[in-house]
Tab-separated table of C-alpha atoms in Angstrom:
chain	number	residue	atom	x	y	z
A	30	SER	CA	76.689	56.065	-121.102
A	31	ASP	CA	77.810	54.814	-117.363
A	32	PRO	CA	75.385	55.619	-114.690
A	33	VAL	CA	77.803	58.046	-112.400
A	34	SER	CA	78.352	60.322	-115.852
A	35	THR	CA	74.392	60.184	-116.226
A	36	LEU	CA	74.076	61.245	-112.494
A	37	GLU	CA	76.565	64.162	-113.291
A	38	SER	CA	74.407	65.482	-116.310
A	39	TYR	CA	70.986	65.271	-114.077
A	40	PHE	CA	73.039	67.885	-111.828
A	41	SER	CA	74.044	69.861	-114.439
A	42	GLU	CA	70.908	69.606	-117.053
A	43	VAL	CA	68.261	69.459	-114.634
A	44	GLU	CA	67.802	72.854	-112.840
A	45	THR	CA	64.362	72.263	-111.787
A	46	LEU	CA	62.177	69.161	-111.007
A	47	ARG	CA	58.743	68.595	-110.090
A	48	GLY	CA	56.691	65.397	-109.508
A	49	GLU	CA	55.177	62.882	-107.152
A	50	PHE	CA	56.628	60.815	-104.483
A	51	LEU	CA	56.005	57.561	-102.706
A	52	GLN	CA	58.222	57.165	-99.665
A	53	GLU	CA	58.525	53.628	-98.228
A	54	THR	CA	60.147	52.965	-94.736
A	55	THR	CA	61.142	49.171	-94.131
A	56	ASP	CA	62.834	48.155	-90.875
A	57	GLU	CA	65.752	45.431	-90.629
A	58	ALA	CA	63.225	42.616	-91.086
A	59	GLY	CA	61.931	44.046	-94.174
A	60	THR	CA	58.765	44.926	-92.722
A	61	VAL	CA	57.306	48.160	-94.350
A	62	ILE	CA	56.779	50.373	-90.969
A	63	GLU	CA	55.737	53.681	-92.990
A	64	GLU	CA	54.193	54.581	-96.601
A	65	ALA	CA	54.100	58.100	-97.377
A	66	GLU	CA	53.164	59.859	-100.588
A	67	GLY	CA	52.939	63.414	-101.869
A	68	THR	CA	54.200	65.884	-104.382
A	69	PHE	CA	57.285	67.817	-104.678
A	70	VAL	CA	59.140	70.454	-106.548
A	71	ILE	CA	63.119	71.349	-106.439
A	72	ALA	CA	65.152	73.885	-107.523
A	73	ARG	CA	68.939	73.799	-107.381
A	74	PRO	CA	70.745	74.899	-105.241
A	75	GLN	CA	69.180	73.513	-102.085
A	76	ARG	CA	65.595	74.606	-102.560
A	77	PHE	CA	62.774	72.280	-102.598
A	78	ARG	CA	59.221	72.130	-101.257
A	79	TRP	CA	58.132	68.506	-100.337
A	80	HIS	CA	54.425	67.998	-99.522
A	81	TYR	CA	53.582	64.791	-97.679
A	82	GLU	CA	49.720	64.323	-98.211
A	83	THR	CA	49.131	60.906	-96.604
A	84	PRO	CA	49.122	59.299	-93.907
A	85	TYR	CA	49.761	62.505	-92.319
A	86	GLU	CA	50.312	66.096	-93.568
A	87	GLN	CA	53.712	67.568	-93.486
A	88	LEU	CA	55.437	70.145	-95.451
A	89	ILE	CA	59.104	70.521	-95.925
A	90	VAL	CA	60.530	73.282	-97.581
A	91	ALA	CA	64.243	74.294	-97.806
A	92	ASP	CA	64.412	78.095	-99.000
A	93	GLY	CA	68.272	78.013	-99.881
A	94	GLU	CA	69.271	78.723	-96.177
A	95	ARG	CA	66.957	77.199	-93.833
A	96	LEU	CA	64.819	73.997	-93.604
A	97	TRP	CA	61.346	74.411	-92.332
A	98	VAL	CA	59.443	71.545	-91.172
A	99	TYR	CA	55.713	71.718	-90.888
A	100	ASP	CA	53.735	69.002	-89.293
A	101	VAL	CA	50.094	69.946	-89.699
A	102	ASP	CA	48.592	67.511	-86.946
A	103	LEU	CA	51.226	68.347	-84.473
A	104	ARG	CA	50.716	72.284	-85.119
A	105	GLN	CA	54.398	72.797	-84.941
A	106	VAL	CA	57.054	74.078	-87.469
A	107	THR	CA	60.717	73.118	-86.651
A	108	VAL	CA	63.270	75.084	-88.575
A	109	ARG	CA	66.937	75.103	-88.508
A	110	PRO	CA	69.974	76.310	-90.841
A	111	LEU	CA	70.445	73.697	-93.882
A	112	ASP	CA	73.908	73.229	-93.582
A	113	ARG	CA	73.311	72.045	-89.992
A	114	VAL	CA	70.825	69.579	-90.984
A	115	LEU	CA	72.128	66.003	-90.777
A	116	GLY	CA	71.820	63.754	-93.347
A	117	VAL	CA	68.458	64.813	-94.470
A	118	GLY	CA	68.261	62.574	-97.365
A	119	ALA	CA	66.694	62.276	-100.521
A	120	ALA	CA	65.609	65.901	-100.994
A	121	GLN	CA	68.838	67.408	-100.151
A	122	LEU	CA	70.668	65.049	-102.223
A	123	LEU	CA	68.576	65.600	-105.537
A	124	SER	CA	68.630	69.333	-105.011
A	125	GLY	CA	72.264	69.763	-104.259
A	126	GLU	CA	75.537	70.237	-106.507
A	127	PHE	CA	77.508	67.335	-107.880
A	128	GLU	CA	80.866	68.891	-106.282
A	129	ALA	CA	79.357	68.906	-102.863
A	130	LEU	CA	78.011	65.187	-103.369
A	131	THR	CA	81.385	64.178	-104.407
A	132	GLU	CA	82.864	65.920	-101.386
A	133	SER	CA	80.700	63.994	-99.055
A	134	PHE	CA	80.045	60.697	-100.747
A	135	SER	CA	82.233	58.278	-102.825
A	136	ILE	CA	80.438	57.624	-106.325
A	137	VAL	CA	80.248	53.980	-107.346
A	138	ALA	CA	78.256	52.226	-109.860
A	139	GLY	CA	75.956	49.280	-108.697
A	140	GLU	CA	74.293	46.957	-110.147
A	141	GLY	CA	72.504	47.660	-113.231
A	142	ASP	CA	71.451	51.200	-113.207
A	143	TRP	CA	71.959	51.648	-109.469
A	144	ILE	CA	74.590	53.928	-108.156
A	145	ARG	CA	75.747	53.750	-104.830
A	146	LEU	CA	77.144	56.680	-102.442
A	147	GLU	CA	79.024	55.977	-99.741
A	148	PRO	CA	79.209	58.755	-97.064
A	149	THR	CA	83.147	59.837	-97.029
A	150	ASP	CA	81.876	62.555	-94.391
A	151	PRO	CA	80.747	61.085	-90.952
A	152	ALA	CA	78.381	63.794	-90.337
A	153	TRP	CA	76.017	62.322	-92.867
A	154	ASP	CA	74.598	59.691	-90.473
A	155	PHE	CA	73.326	57.202	-92.856
A	156	GLN	CA	75.210	54.299	-94.205
A	157	HIS	CA	74.235	53.708	-97.466
A	158	VAL	CA	72.481	55.611	-100.468
A	159	ARG	CA	71.542	54.129	-103.819
A	160	LEU	CA	69.945	55.922	-106.434
A	161	LEU	CA	68.496	54.396	-109.710
A	162	LEU	CA	68.499	56.571	-112.755
A	163	GLU	CA	65.875	56.374	-115.707
A	164	ASP	CA	66.186	58.633	-118.566
A	165	GLY	CA	68.683	60.935	-116.937
A	166	VAL	CA	66.739	61.486	-113.759
A	167	PRO	CA	67.085	59.568	-110.457
A	168	ARG	CA	63.937	57.733	-110.009
A	169	VAL	CA	64.531	55.991	-106.886
A	170	VAL	CA	66.564	57.184	-103.927
A	171	GLU	CA	67.186	54.439	-101.081
A	172	VAL	CA	68.778	55.601	-97.758
A	173	ARG	CA	69.841	52.703	-95.501
A	174	ASP	CA	71.148	53.484	-92.024
A	175	ASP	CA	72.839	51.544	-89.290
A	176	ILE	CA	69.803	50.552	-87.376
A	177	GLY	CA	68.851	48.430	-90.742
A	178	GLN	CA	66.144	50.925	-91.405
A	179	SER	CA	65.829	51.695	-95.063
A	180	VAL	CA	63.539	54.470	-96.780
A	181	ARG	CA	63.073	54.205	-100.157
A	182	MET	CA	61.832	57.398	-102.214
A	183	ARG	CA	60.249	56.700	-105.424
A	184	LEU	CA	59.461	59.482	-107.783
A	185	SER	CA	56.911	59.611	-110.719
A	186	ALA	CA	54.947	61.874	-113.044
A	187	LEU	CA	58.301	63.771	-113.391
A	188	GLU	CA	58.259	67.135	-114.944
A	189	ARG	CA	61.963	68.512	-115.684
A	190	ASN	CA	63.119	72.059	-115.967
A	191	PRO	CA	59.547	73.503	-115.240
A	192	GLU	CA	58.857	76.981	-114.587
A	193	VAL	CA	59.009	77.429	-110.834
A	194	PRO	CA	58.218	80.977	-109.173
A	195	GLU	CA	61.226	81.589	-106.580
A	196	ALA	CA	58.233	82.453	-104.112
A	197	ARG	CA	57.206	78.753	-104.197
A	198	PHE	CA	60.197	78.108	-101.613
A	199	ASP	CA	59.309	81.010	-99.144
A	200	PHE	CA	57.811	79.533	-96.167
A	201	GLU	CA	55.391	81.452	-93.951
A	202	PRO	CA	54.661	79.517	-90.678
A	203	PRO	CA	50.911	79.606	-90.029
A	204	PRO	CA	49.311	81.408	-87.119
A	205	GLU	CA	48.352	78.357	-85.160
A	206	ALA	CA	51.645	76.549	-85.356
A	207	ASP	CA	54.679	76.863	-82.914
A	208	VAL	CA	57.610	77.762	-84.532
A	209	ILE	CA	60.554	75.713	-82.928
A	210	GLU	CA	64.473	76.247	-83.741
A	211	ASP	CA	65.471	72.429	-84.078
A	212	GLY	CA	68.706	72.814	-82.131
A	213	ALA	CA	69.564	69.064	-81.399
A	214	SER	CA	68.184	66.485	-83.756
A	215	ALA	CA	67.791	63.082	-82.164
A	216	GLY	CA	71.201	61.370	-81.774
A	217	GLU	CA	72.945	64.454	-82.256
A	218	GLU	CA	75.770	64.861	-79.339
B	15	CYS	CA	38.122	52.154	-86.307
B	16	ALA	CA	35.234	54.494	-84.771
B	17	VAL	CA	36.294	57.597	-83.432
B	18	VAL	CA	35.163	58.566	-80.141
B	19	ALA	CA	34.656	62.370	-80.380
B	20	PRO	CA	36.807	64.497	-77.953
B	21	GLN	CA	35.260	65.282	-74.726
B	22	PRO	CA	34.835	68.921	-73.484
B	23	ASP	CA	37.270	69.547	-70.768
B	24	ARG	CA	35.085	71.209	-68.337
B	25	ASP	CA	32.453	68.840	-67.356
B	26	GLY	CA	34.703	65.837	-66.093
B	27	GLU	CA	34.768	64.588	-62.571
B	28	ARG	CA	37.971	65.543	-60.573
B	29	LEU	CA	39.592	62.517	-58.381
B	30	ALA	CA	42.544	61.525	-56.815
B	31	VAL	CA	44.027	58.887	-58.899
B	32	GLU	CA	44.106	56.446	-55.884
B	33	ASP	CA	40.175	56.658	-56.349
B	34	TRP	CA	39.658	56.240	-59.959
B	35	ALA	CA	39.239	53.070	-61.869
B	36	PRO	CA	41.130	53.423	-65.437
B	37	PRO	CA	39.463	51.595	-68.016
B	38	LEU	CA	41.037	48.552	-69.331
B	39	ALA	CA	44.255	48.580	-71.440
B	40	PRO	CA	46.556	46.165	-73.349
B	41	ASP	CA	49.858	45.308	-72.142
B	42	ALA	CA	51.231	44.025	-75.450
B	43	TRP	CA	50.411	46.586	-78.267
B	44	GLN	CA	51.812	48.693	-81.006
B	45	LEU	CA	51.460	52.096	-82.441
B	46	GLN	CA	52.561	54.387	-85.283
B	47	GLY	CA	51.980	57.948	-85.289
B	48	ARG	CA	53.837	61.331	-84.950
B	49	THR	CA	55.334	63.129	-82.258
B	50	ALA	CA	56.351	66.863	-81.616
B	51	LEU	CA	59.157	67.570	-78.664
B	52	ARG	CA	59.647	70.795	-77.409
B	53	VAL	CA	62.022	71.725	-74.596
B	54	GLY	CA	62.305	75.418	-74.013
B	55	GLY	CA	62.746	76.955	-77.474
B	56	ASP	CA	64.427	73.888	-78.654
B	57	GLY	CA	62.499	70.721	-80.536
B	58	ALA	CA	61.892	68.493	-83.207
B	59	THR	CA	59.163	66.071	-85.002
B	60	ALA	CA	59.363	62.673	-85.538
B	61	SER	CA	57.414	59.686	-87.271
B	62	LEU	CA	56.980	57.251	-84.111
B	63	PHE	CA	56.805	53.618	-84.131
B	64	TRP	CA	56.330	52.241	-80.723
B	65	ARG	CA	56.182	48.247	-79.900
B	66	GLU	CA	55.476	47.130	-76.404
B	67	ALA	CA	55.441	43.574	-74.919
B	68	PRO	CA	55.045	42.907	-70.916
B	69	ASP	CA	58.956	42.389	-70.590
B	70	ARG	CA	60.239	44.614	-73.508
B	71	TYR	CA	59.551	47.547	-75.659
B	72	ARG	CA	61.098	49.225	-78.832
B	73	ILE	CA	60.532	52.963	-79.811
B	74	ASP	CA	61.598	54.038	-83.098
B	75	LEU	CA	61.615	57.643	-83.959
B	76	ARG	CA	62.636	59.181	-87.444
B	77	GLY	CA	62.962	62.748	-88.531
B	78	ALA	CA	62.410	64.619	-91.800
B	79	PHE	CA	62.899	62.014	-94.718
B	80	GLY	CA	63.328	59.317	-92.446
B	81	ALA	CA	66.849	60.647	-91.411
B	82	GLY	CA	68.210	61.053	-88.075
B	83	ALA	CA	66.612	57.828	-86.917
B	84	VAL	CA	66.859	56.718	-83.097
B	85	ARG	CA	65.895	53.294	-81.850
B	86	VAL	CA	65.479	52.675	-77.990
B	87	GLU	CA	65.028	49.226	-76.838
B	88	GLY	CA	64.148	48.281	-73.283
B	89	GLU	CA	64.453	45.167	-71.540
B	90	ALA	CA	63.927	44.449	-67.691
B	91	ASP	CA	66.731	46.496	-66.423
B	92	GLN	CA	68.845	47.530	-69.671
B	93	VAL	CA	67.926	50.278	-72.318
B	94	THR	CA	69.707	50.368	-75.510
B	95	LEU	CA	69.655	53.684	-77.843
B	96	ARG	CA	70.815	53.354	-81.531
B	97	THR	CA	71.264	55.995	-83.723
B	98	GLY	CA	71.396	55.841	-87.538
B	99	ASP	CA	75.287	56.671	-87.691
B	100	GLY	CA	75.889	53.240	-86.141
B	101	SER	CA	76.447	54.661	-82.232
B	102	VAL	CA	75.292	52.788	-79.501
B	103	HIS	CA	74.445	53.964	-75.926
B	104	ARG	CA	73.334	52.055	-72.802
B	105	ALA	CA	71.788	52.894	-69.399
B	106	GLY	CA	69.664	51.684	-66.522
B	107	SER	CA	66.799	53.546	-67.475
B	108	ALA	CA	65.207	54.886	-70.862
B	109	ARG	CA	64.609	58.501	-69.355
B	110	GLU	CA	68.637	58.310	-68.222
B	111	LEU	CA	69.590	57.382	-71.589
B	112	VAL	CA	67.415	59.880	-73.529
B	113	ARG	CA	68.748	62.643	-71.373
B	114	ALA	CA	72.704	61.573	-72.146
B	115	VAL	CA	72.148	61.266	-75.264
B	116	THR	CA	69.619	64.029	-76.563
B	117	GLY	CA	70.112	66.114	-73.574
B	118	TYR	CA	66.115	66.473	-73.205
B	119	ASP	CA	64.512	64.992	-69.894
B	120	LEU	CA	61.314	62.830	-71.226
B	121	PRO	CA	59.756	60.596	-68.496
B	122	VAL	CA	59.807	57.490	-71.084
B	123	GLU	CA	58.911	55.253	-68.339
B	124	TYR	CA	55.847	57.164	-67.300
B	125	LEU	CA	54.695	57.347	-71.244
B	126	ARG	CA	54.383	53.824	-71.642
B	127	TRP	CA	51.387	54.163	-69.086
B	128	TRP	CA	50.058	57.624	-70.021
B	129	VAL	CA	49.774	56.855	-73.717
B	130	ARG	CA	47.404	53.979	-72.695
B	131	ALA	CA	45.291	56.458	-70.759
B	132	ARG	CA	46.409	54.818	-67.692
B	133	PRO	CA	47.954	56.358	-64.460
B	134	VAL	CA	51.628	55.564	-63.310
B	135	PRO	CA	50.830	53.033	-60.796
B	136	TRP	CA	53.771	54.100	-58.262
B	137	LEU	CA	52.953	57.769	-58.512
B	138	GLY	CA	49.695	59.435	-56.876
B	139	GLY	CA	48.251	62.584	-58.332
B	140	GLN	CA	44.700	63.808	-59.763
B	141	VAL	CA	42.647	62.942	-62.839
B	142	ARG	CA	39.450	64.611	-64.423
B	143	VAL	CA	37.276	61.997	-65.783
B	144	GLY	CA	34.939	62.536	-68.583
B	145	ALA	CA	32.282	60.087	-70.281
B	146	GLU	CA	32.610	56.370	-69.900
B	147	GLY	CA	35.720	56.969	-67.450
B	148	LEU	CA	38.062	57.962	-69.772
B	149	PRO	CA	40.532	60.760	-68.589
B	150	GLN	CA	40.502	64.077	-69.871
B	151	ARG	CA	43.382	65.457	-67.766
B	152	LEU	CA	45.777	63.468	-65.943
B	153	GLU	CA	48.291	65.193	-63.143
B	154	GLN	CA	51.315	63.227	-61.833
B	155	GLU	CA	54.404	64.335	-60.284
B	156	GLY	CA	54.050	67.540	-61.846
B	157	TRP	CA	53.219	66.490	-65.380
B	158	VAL	CA	49.832	67.330	-66.853
B	159	VAL	CA	48.828	64.797	-69.706
B	160	ARG	CA	45.883	66.192	-71.732
B	161	TYR	CA	43.836	63.527	-73.725
B	162	GLU	CA	41.981	64.953	-76.829
B	163	GLY	CA	40.520	62.155	-78.363
B	164	PHE	CA	39.766	58.431	-78.195
B	165	THR	CA	39.586	55.531	-80.647
B	166	GLU	CA	38.107	52.102	-80.212
B	167	VAL	CA	41.014	49.289	-80.676
B	168	GLY	CA	39.423	45.905	-80.210
B	169	GLU	CA	37.459	46.225	-76.784
B	170	TYR	CA	39.619	48.944	-75.411
B	171	ARG	CA	39.800	52.819	-76.011
B	172	LEU	CA	42.828	54.184	-76.806
B	173	PRO	CA	44.153	57.839	-76.978
B	174	GLN	CA	44.479	59.318	-80.212
B	175	ARG	CA	46.115	62.635	-79.377
B	176	LEU	CA	47.642	63.512	-76.337
B	177	GLU	CA	49.931	66.018	-74.977
B	178	VAL	CA	52.315	65.957	-72.016
B	179	SER	CA	53.853	69.176	-70.345
B	180	ARG	CA	55.687	70.103	-67.333
B	181	GLU	CA	57.635	73.488	-67.110
B	182	ASP	CA	59.280	73.992	-70.371
B	183	VAL	CA	59.106	70.435	-71.638
B	184	LEU	CA	55.885	69.339	-74.069
B	185	VAL	CA	55.509	66.125	-75.895
B	186	ARG	CA	52.542	66.024	-78.353
B	187	LEU	CA	51.579	62.676	-79.822
B	188	VAL	CA	49.338	62.070	-82.708
B	189	VAL	CA	48.469	58.364	-82.969
B	190	ARG	CA	47.510	57.160	-86.371
B	191	GLN	CA	47.301	53.351	-85.962
B	192	TRP	CA	47.038	51.099	-82.747
B	193	GLU	CA	47.426	47.420	-82.912
B	194	LEU	CA	46.948	44.562	-80.604
B	195	ALA	CA	49.592	42.126	-80.306
B	196	GLU	CA	48.112	38.695	-80.296
């Protein structure tokens, strides 16, 4: 079946997803400016836990209402409502609903098994999103923005529909971290 | 690279900036790290890529999942700020530009000196100097810069972790990697 309908079936059949990720950021010249790795778990709708282990430790948790970003070295937690988060990227795409996706993007089959998503909603501040599907699950999510930077999230060791306790997505800020309301993300007027 | 242990805050010698001979620092360099920004109850954290040459600099900031990217590029008298959604802003100074776009008043020009454990040359102030002449705490124009650890980079010793604060503004920087430009 064509990639677009495979993507639709991912959203309808995969309720939870667990695995590892490698996030590679390259600049417009194609040089890798950051490579980060860790583990993730997703539960639809809008709950996920993205644990960056290297090169810095960071935990990003969406509890369905708010997005918590805990930077361990920086001892800071920033929290903001999920619906006010601009263009979070791979995690929000993978944990969202197909209908919401089609409201914000036009979905076009790219080359091979790639799918291209072009934002129709200007609030999503990145230009191009590409997904590569493999046996019904997005293996690679690539987000390219207008500075020419591209962030490629590669998923592996995937477990489809594992049992995930609800409490997995509750986030309790540790006592030593400052908790900050992230009002203005950089670049937001 | 070898890590120089963070020096205790107490035993440093307190001097006026004019009387202090700061350690050597490169003027063409690149760093990668993380930064946390706080202004009052508001703030953000970001991945940071910063490249400096004597006549120009580039600072890339990226939020969670690399989204919300911002690039600040500075030349002699012009600074440009680009955001991931393609908008471009220009101003005479980085500080003016960052304030216009994000509302945060950040001493970007000063940070270019402080991040290398150097005082801003045209500002006076106080410094507490620890072992090997490395600063522990630097005060200039009401800003307090706290250094929490250095690392060896070639023949230089550069900060690994610093905090810059004044009133309700706090910038925390953790440097993961320093590189010297050839």
